[in-house]
PDB file of C-alpha atoms in Angstrom:
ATOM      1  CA  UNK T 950      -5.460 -25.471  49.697  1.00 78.00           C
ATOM      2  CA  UNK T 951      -3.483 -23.467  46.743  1.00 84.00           C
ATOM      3  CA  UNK T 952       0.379 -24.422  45.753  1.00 83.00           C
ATOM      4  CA  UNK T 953       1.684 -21.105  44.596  1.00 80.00           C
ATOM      5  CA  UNK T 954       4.714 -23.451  43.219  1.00 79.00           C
ATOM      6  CA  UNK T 955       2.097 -24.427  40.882  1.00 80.00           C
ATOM      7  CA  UNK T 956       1.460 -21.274  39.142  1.00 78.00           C
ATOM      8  CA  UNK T 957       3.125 -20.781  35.123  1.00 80.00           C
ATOM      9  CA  UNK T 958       4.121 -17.866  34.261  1.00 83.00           C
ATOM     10  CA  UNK T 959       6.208 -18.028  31.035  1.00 84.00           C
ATOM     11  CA  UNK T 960       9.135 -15.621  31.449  1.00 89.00           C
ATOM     12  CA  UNK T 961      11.178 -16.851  28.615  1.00 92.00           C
ATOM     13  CA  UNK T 962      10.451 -19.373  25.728  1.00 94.00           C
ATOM     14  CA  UNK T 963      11.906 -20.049  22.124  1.00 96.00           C
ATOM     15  CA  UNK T 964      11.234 -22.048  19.537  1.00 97.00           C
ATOM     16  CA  UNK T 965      12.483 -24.072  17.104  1.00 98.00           C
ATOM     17  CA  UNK T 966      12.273 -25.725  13.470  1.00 98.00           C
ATOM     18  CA  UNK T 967      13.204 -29.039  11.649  1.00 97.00           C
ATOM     19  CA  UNK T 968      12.450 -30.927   8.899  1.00 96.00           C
ATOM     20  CA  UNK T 969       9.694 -33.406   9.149  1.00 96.00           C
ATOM     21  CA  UNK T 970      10.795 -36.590  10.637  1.00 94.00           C
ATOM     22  CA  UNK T 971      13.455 -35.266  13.374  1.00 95.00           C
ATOM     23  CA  UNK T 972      14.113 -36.579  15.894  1.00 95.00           C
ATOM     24  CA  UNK T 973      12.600 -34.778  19.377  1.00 95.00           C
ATOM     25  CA  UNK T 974      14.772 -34.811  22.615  1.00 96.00           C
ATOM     26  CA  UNK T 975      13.531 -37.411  25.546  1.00 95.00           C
ATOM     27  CA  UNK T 976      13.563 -34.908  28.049  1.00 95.00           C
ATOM     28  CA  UNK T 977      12.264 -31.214  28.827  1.00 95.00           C
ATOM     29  CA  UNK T 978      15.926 -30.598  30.174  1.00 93.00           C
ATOM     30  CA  UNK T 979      17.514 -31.824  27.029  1.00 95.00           C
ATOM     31  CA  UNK T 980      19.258 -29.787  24.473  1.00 96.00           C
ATOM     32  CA  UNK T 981      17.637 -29.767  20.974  1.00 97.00           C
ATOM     33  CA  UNK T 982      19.962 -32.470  18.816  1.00 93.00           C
ATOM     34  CA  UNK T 983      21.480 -32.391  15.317  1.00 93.00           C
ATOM     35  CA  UNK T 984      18.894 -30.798  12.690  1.00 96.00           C
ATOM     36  CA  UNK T 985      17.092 -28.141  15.342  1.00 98.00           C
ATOM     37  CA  UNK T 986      17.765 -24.804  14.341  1.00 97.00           C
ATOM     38  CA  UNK T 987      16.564 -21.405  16.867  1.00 97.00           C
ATOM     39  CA  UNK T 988      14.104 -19.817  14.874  1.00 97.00           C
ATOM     40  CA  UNK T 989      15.321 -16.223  16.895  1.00 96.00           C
ATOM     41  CA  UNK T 990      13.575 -13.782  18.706  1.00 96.00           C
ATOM     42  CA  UNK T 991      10.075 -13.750  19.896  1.00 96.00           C
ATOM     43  CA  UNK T 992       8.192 -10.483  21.286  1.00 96.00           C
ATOM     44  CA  UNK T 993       7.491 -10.445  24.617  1.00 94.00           C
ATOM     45  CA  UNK T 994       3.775 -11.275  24.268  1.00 94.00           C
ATOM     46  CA  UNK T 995       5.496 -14.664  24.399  1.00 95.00           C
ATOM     47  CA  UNK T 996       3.024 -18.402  22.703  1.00 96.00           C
ATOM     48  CA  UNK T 997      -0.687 -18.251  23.086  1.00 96.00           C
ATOM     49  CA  UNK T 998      -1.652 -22.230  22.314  1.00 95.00           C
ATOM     50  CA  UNK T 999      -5.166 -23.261  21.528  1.00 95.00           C
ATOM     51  CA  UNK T1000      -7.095 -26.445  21.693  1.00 92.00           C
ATOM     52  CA  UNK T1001     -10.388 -26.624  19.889  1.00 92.00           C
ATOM     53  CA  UNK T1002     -12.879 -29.284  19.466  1.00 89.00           C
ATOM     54  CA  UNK T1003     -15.804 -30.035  16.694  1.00 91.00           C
ATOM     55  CA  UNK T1004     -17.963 -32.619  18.453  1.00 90.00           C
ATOM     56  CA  UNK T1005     -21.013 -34.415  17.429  1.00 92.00           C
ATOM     57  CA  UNK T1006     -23.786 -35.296  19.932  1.00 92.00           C
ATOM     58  CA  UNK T1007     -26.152 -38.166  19.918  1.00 92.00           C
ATOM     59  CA  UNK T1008     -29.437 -38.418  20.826  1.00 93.00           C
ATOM     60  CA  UNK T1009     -31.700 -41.111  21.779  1.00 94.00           C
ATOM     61  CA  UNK T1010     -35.280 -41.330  21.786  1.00 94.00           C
ATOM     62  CA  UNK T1011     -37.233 -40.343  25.350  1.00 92.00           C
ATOM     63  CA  UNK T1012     -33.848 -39.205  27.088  1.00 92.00           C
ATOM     64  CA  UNK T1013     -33.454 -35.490  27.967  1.00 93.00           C
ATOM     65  CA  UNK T1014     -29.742 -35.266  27.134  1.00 93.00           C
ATOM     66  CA  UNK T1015     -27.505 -36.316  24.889  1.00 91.00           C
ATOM     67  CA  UNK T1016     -26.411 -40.206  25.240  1.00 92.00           C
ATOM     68  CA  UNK T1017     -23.598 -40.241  23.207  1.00 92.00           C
ATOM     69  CA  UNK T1018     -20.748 -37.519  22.562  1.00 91.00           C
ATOM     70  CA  UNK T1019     -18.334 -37.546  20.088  1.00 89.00           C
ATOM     71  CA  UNK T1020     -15.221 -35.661  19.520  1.00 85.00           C
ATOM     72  CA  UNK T1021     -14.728 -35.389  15.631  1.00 85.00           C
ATOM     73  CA  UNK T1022     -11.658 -33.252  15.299  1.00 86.00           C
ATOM     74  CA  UNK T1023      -9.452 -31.656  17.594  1.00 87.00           C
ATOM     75  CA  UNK T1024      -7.302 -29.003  16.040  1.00 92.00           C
ATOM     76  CA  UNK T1025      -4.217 -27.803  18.605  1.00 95.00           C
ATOM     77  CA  UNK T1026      -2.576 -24.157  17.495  1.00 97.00           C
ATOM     78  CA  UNK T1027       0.149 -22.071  18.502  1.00 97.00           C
ATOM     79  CA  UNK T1028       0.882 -18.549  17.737  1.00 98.00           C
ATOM     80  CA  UNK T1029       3.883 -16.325  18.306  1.00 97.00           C
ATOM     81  CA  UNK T1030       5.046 -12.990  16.660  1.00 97.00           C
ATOM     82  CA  UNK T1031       9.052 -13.080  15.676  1.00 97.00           C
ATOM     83  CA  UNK T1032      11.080 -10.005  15.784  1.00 96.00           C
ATOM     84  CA  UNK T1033      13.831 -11.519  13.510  1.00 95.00           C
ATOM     85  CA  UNK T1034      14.541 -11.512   9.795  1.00 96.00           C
ATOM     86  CA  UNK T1035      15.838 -14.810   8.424  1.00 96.00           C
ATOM     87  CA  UNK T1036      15.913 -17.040   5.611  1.00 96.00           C
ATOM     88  CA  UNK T1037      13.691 -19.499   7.941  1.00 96.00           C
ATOM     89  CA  UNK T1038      11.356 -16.733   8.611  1.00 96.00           C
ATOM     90  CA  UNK T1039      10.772 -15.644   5.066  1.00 96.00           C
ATOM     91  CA  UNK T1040      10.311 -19.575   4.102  1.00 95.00           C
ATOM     92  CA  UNK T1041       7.507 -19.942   6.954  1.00 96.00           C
ATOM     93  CA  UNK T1042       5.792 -16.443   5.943  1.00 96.00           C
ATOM     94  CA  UNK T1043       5.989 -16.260   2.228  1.00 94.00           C
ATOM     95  CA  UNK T1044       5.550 -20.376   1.645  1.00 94.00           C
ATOM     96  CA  UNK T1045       8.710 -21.226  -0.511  1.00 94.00           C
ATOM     97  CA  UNK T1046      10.743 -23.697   0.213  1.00 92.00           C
ATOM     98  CA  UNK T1047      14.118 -22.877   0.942  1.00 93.00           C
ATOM     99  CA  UNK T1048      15.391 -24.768  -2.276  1.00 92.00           C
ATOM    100  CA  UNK T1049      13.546 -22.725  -4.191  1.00 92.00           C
ATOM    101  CA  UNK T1050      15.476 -18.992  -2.830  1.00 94.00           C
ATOM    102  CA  UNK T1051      18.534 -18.005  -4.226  1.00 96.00           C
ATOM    103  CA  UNK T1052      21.417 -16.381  -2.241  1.00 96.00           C
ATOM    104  CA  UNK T1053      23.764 -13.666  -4.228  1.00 95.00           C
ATOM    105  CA  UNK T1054      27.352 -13.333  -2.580  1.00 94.00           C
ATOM    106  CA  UNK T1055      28.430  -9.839  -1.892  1.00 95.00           C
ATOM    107  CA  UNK T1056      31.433  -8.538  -4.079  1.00 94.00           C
ATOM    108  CA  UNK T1057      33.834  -6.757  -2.329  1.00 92.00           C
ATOM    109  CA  UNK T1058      35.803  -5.672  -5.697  1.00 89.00           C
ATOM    110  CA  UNK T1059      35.048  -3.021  -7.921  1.00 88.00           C
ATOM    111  CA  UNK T1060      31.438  -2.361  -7.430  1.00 91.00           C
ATOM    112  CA  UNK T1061      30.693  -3.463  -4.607  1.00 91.00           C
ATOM    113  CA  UNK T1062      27.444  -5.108  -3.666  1.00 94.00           C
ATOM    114  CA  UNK T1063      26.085  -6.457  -0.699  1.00 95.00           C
ATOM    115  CA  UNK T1064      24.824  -9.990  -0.247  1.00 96.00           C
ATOM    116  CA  UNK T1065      21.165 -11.046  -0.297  1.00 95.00           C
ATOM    117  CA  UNK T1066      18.145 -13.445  -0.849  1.00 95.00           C
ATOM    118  CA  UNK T1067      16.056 -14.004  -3.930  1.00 96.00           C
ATOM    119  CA  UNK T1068      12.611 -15.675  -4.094  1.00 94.00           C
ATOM    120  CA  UNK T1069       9.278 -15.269  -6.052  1.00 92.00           C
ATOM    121  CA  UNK T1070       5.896 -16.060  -3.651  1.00 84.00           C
ATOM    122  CA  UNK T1071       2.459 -17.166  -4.900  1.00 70.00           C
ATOM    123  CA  UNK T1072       2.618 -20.847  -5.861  1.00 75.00           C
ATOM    124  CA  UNK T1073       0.518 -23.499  -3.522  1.00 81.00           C
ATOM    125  CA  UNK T1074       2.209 -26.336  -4.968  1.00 78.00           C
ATOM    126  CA  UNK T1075       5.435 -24.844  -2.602  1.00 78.00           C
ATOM    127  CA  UNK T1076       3.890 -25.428   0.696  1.00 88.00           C
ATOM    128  CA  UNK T1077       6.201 -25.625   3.702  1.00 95.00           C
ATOM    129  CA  UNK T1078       5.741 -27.521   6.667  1.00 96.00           C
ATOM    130  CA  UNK T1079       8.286 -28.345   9.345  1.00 97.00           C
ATOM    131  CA  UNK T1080       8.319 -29.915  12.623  1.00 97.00           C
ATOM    132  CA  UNK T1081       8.437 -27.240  15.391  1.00 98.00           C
ATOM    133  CA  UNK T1082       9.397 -27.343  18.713  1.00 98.00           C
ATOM    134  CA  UNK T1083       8.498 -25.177  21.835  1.00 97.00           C
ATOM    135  CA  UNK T1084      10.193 -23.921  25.190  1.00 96.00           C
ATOM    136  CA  UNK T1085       8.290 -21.792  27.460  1.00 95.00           C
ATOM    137  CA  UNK T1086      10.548 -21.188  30.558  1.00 92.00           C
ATOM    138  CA  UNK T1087       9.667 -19.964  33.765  1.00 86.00           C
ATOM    139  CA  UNK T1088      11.339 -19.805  37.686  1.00 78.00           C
ATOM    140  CA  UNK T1089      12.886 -22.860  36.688  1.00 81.00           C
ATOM    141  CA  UNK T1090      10.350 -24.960  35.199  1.00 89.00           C
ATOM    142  CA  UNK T1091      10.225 -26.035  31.542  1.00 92.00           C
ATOM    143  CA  UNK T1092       7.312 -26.719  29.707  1.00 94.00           C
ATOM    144  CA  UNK T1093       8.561 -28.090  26.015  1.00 96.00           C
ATOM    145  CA  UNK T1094       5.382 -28.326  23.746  1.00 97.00           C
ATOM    146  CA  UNK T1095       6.910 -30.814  20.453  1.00 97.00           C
ATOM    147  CA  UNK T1096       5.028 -31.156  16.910  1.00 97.00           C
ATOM    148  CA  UNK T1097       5.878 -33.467  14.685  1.00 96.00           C
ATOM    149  CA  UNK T1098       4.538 -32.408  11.759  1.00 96.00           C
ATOM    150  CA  UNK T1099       2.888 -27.941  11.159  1.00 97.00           C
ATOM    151  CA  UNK T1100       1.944 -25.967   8.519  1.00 96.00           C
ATOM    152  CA  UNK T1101       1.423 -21.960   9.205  1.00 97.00           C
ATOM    153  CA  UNK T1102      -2.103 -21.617   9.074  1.00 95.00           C
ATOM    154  CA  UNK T1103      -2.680 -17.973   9.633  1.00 96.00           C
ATOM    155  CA  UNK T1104      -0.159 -14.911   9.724  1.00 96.00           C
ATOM    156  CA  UNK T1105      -0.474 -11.470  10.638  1.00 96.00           C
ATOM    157  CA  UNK T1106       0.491  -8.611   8.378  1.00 96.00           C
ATOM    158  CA  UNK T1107       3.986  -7.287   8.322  1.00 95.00           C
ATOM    159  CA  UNK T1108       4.682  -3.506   9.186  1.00 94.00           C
ATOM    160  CA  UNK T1109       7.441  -1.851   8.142  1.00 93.00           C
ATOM    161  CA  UNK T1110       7.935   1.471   9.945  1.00 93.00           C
ATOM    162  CA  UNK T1111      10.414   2.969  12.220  1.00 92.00           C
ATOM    163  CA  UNK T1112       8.133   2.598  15.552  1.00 91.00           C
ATOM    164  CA  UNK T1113       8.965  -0.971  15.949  1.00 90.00           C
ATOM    165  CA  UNK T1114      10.801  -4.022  13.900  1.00 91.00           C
ATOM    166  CA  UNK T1115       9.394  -6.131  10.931  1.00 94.00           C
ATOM    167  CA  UNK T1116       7.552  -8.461  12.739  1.00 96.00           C
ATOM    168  CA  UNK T1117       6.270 -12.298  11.577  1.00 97.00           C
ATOM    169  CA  UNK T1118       3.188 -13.068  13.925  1.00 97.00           C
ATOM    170  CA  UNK T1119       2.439 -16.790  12.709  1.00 98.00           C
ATOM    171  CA  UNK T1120      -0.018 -19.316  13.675  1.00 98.00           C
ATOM    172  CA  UNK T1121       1.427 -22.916  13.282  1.00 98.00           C
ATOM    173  CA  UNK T1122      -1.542 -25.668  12.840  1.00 97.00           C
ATOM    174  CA  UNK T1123      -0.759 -29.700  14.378  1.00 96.00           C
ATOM    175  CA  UNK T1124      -1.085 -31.861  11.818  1.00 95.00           C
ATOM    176  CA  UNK T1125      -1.021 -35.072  11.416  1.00 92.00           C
ATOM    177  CA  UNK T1126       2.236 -37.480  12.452  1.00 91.00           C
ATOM    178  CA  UNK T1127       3.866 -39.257   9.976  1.00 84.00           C
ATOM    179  CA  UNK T1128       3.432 -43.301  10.750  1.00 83.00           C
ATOM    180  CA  UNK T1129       0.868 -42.495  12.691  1.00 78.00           C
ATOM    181  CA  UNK T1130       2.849 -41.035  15.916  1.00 80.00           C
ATOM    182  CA  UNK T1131       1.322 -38.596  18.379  1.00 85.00           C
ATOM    183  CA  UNK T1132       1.412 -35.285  16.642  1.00 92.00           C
ATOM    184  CA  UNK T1133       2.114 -33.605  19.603  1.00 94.00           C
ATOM    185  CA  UNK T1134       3.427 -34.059  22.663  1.00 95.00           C
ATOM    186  CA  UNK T1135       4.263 -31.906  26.209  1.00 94.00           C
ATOM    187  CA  UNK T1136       6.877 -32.601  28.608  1.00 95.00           C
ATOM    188  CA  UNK T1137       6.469 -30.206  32.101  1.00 92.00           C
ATOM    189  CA  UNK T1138       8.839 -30.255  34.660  1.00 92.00           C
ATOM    190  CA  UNK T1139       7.363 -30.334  38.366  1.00 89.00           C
ATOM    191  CA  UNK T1140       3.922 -31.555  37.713  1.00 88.00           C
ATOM    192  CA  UNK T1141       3.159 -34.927  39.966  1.00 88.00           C
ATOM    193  CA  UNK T1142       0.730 -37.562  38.434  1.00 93.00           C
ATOM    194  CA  UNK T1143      -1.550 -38.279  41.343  1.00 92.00           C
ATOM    195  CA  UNK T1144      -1.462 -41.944  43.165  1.00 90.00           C
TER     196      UNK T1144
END
């Protein structure tokens, strides 16, 4: 018999960035510690996560099936589409490190002149990656998805028109841990382990 109590459905969610090497809270309950920053807004169409394999099969002389099968790479993504401008954004979309962007103060006197960010794009040696944590909320369940170590591997164009906001849709690849730690991890709330 179906547990309805058992059904996600991820109402609410946000995420979150770091530099490589923070440290992750010990609990799906717990709030993100010194170094987290909210990346902002996401659109309601809310993290779409996906696990693929490449596996290699084996096979053996006079059997009918495979003997032997081998997972060679497992590659975990997670995509979500940001309504929000910020300097964090721009870093994760364009590739520059933050470092490398140059904020103008606004003058107030004479002429005045509003604030703003300065960057140039286009150089692979500036490649950004971050660790990145996840929150998808729903009825009162948590399920916090935590990776150490991701690189944007794909992003969506950005539109700029008066029908809807600037959007960043980004796809954040796993990679691998520093020192050889898991690169990522999922706490749920509710779930038993069976006996």
């Amino acid at each position: 018999m179906g547990d309805a109590t058992n059904i996600i459905v991820g109402t609410a969610g946000k995420a979150y960035r770091a530099e490589v090497g923070a440290t992750f809270p010990t609990g799906p309950e717990e709030t993100w510690g010194t170094g987290w920053t909210d990346l902002g807004f996401v659109t309601p169409d809310g993290l779409e996560e996906a696990l693929a394999e490449e596996r290699t099969q084996l096979d053996a002389w006079g059997e009918d099936a495979p003997v032997v099968d081998l997972a060679k790479k497992r590659t975990q993504t997670f995509k979500l589409t940001f309504r929000e401008t910020n300097a964090y954004m721009l870093s994760l979309y364009y590739q520059v490190k933050l470092a490398s962007m140059t904020s103008t103060p606004a003058v107030t006197t004479g002429t005045a002149r509003k604030q703003f960010l300065a960057f140039g794009s286009g150089s692979l040696s500036d490649t950004v990656e971050i660790a990145l944590g996840l929150d998808v909320i729903m009825s009162g369940k948590r399920h916090r998805i935590m990776i150490a170590r991701a690189g944007v591997s794909d992003r969506e164009s950005v539109k700029h028109n008066g029908d809807d906001s600037s959007n960043y849709g980004l796809t954040f690849t796993a990679l691998a841990a520093p020192g050889g730690a898991q690169s990522v991890q999922h706490f749920i709330t509710d779930v038993t382990l069976p006996a």
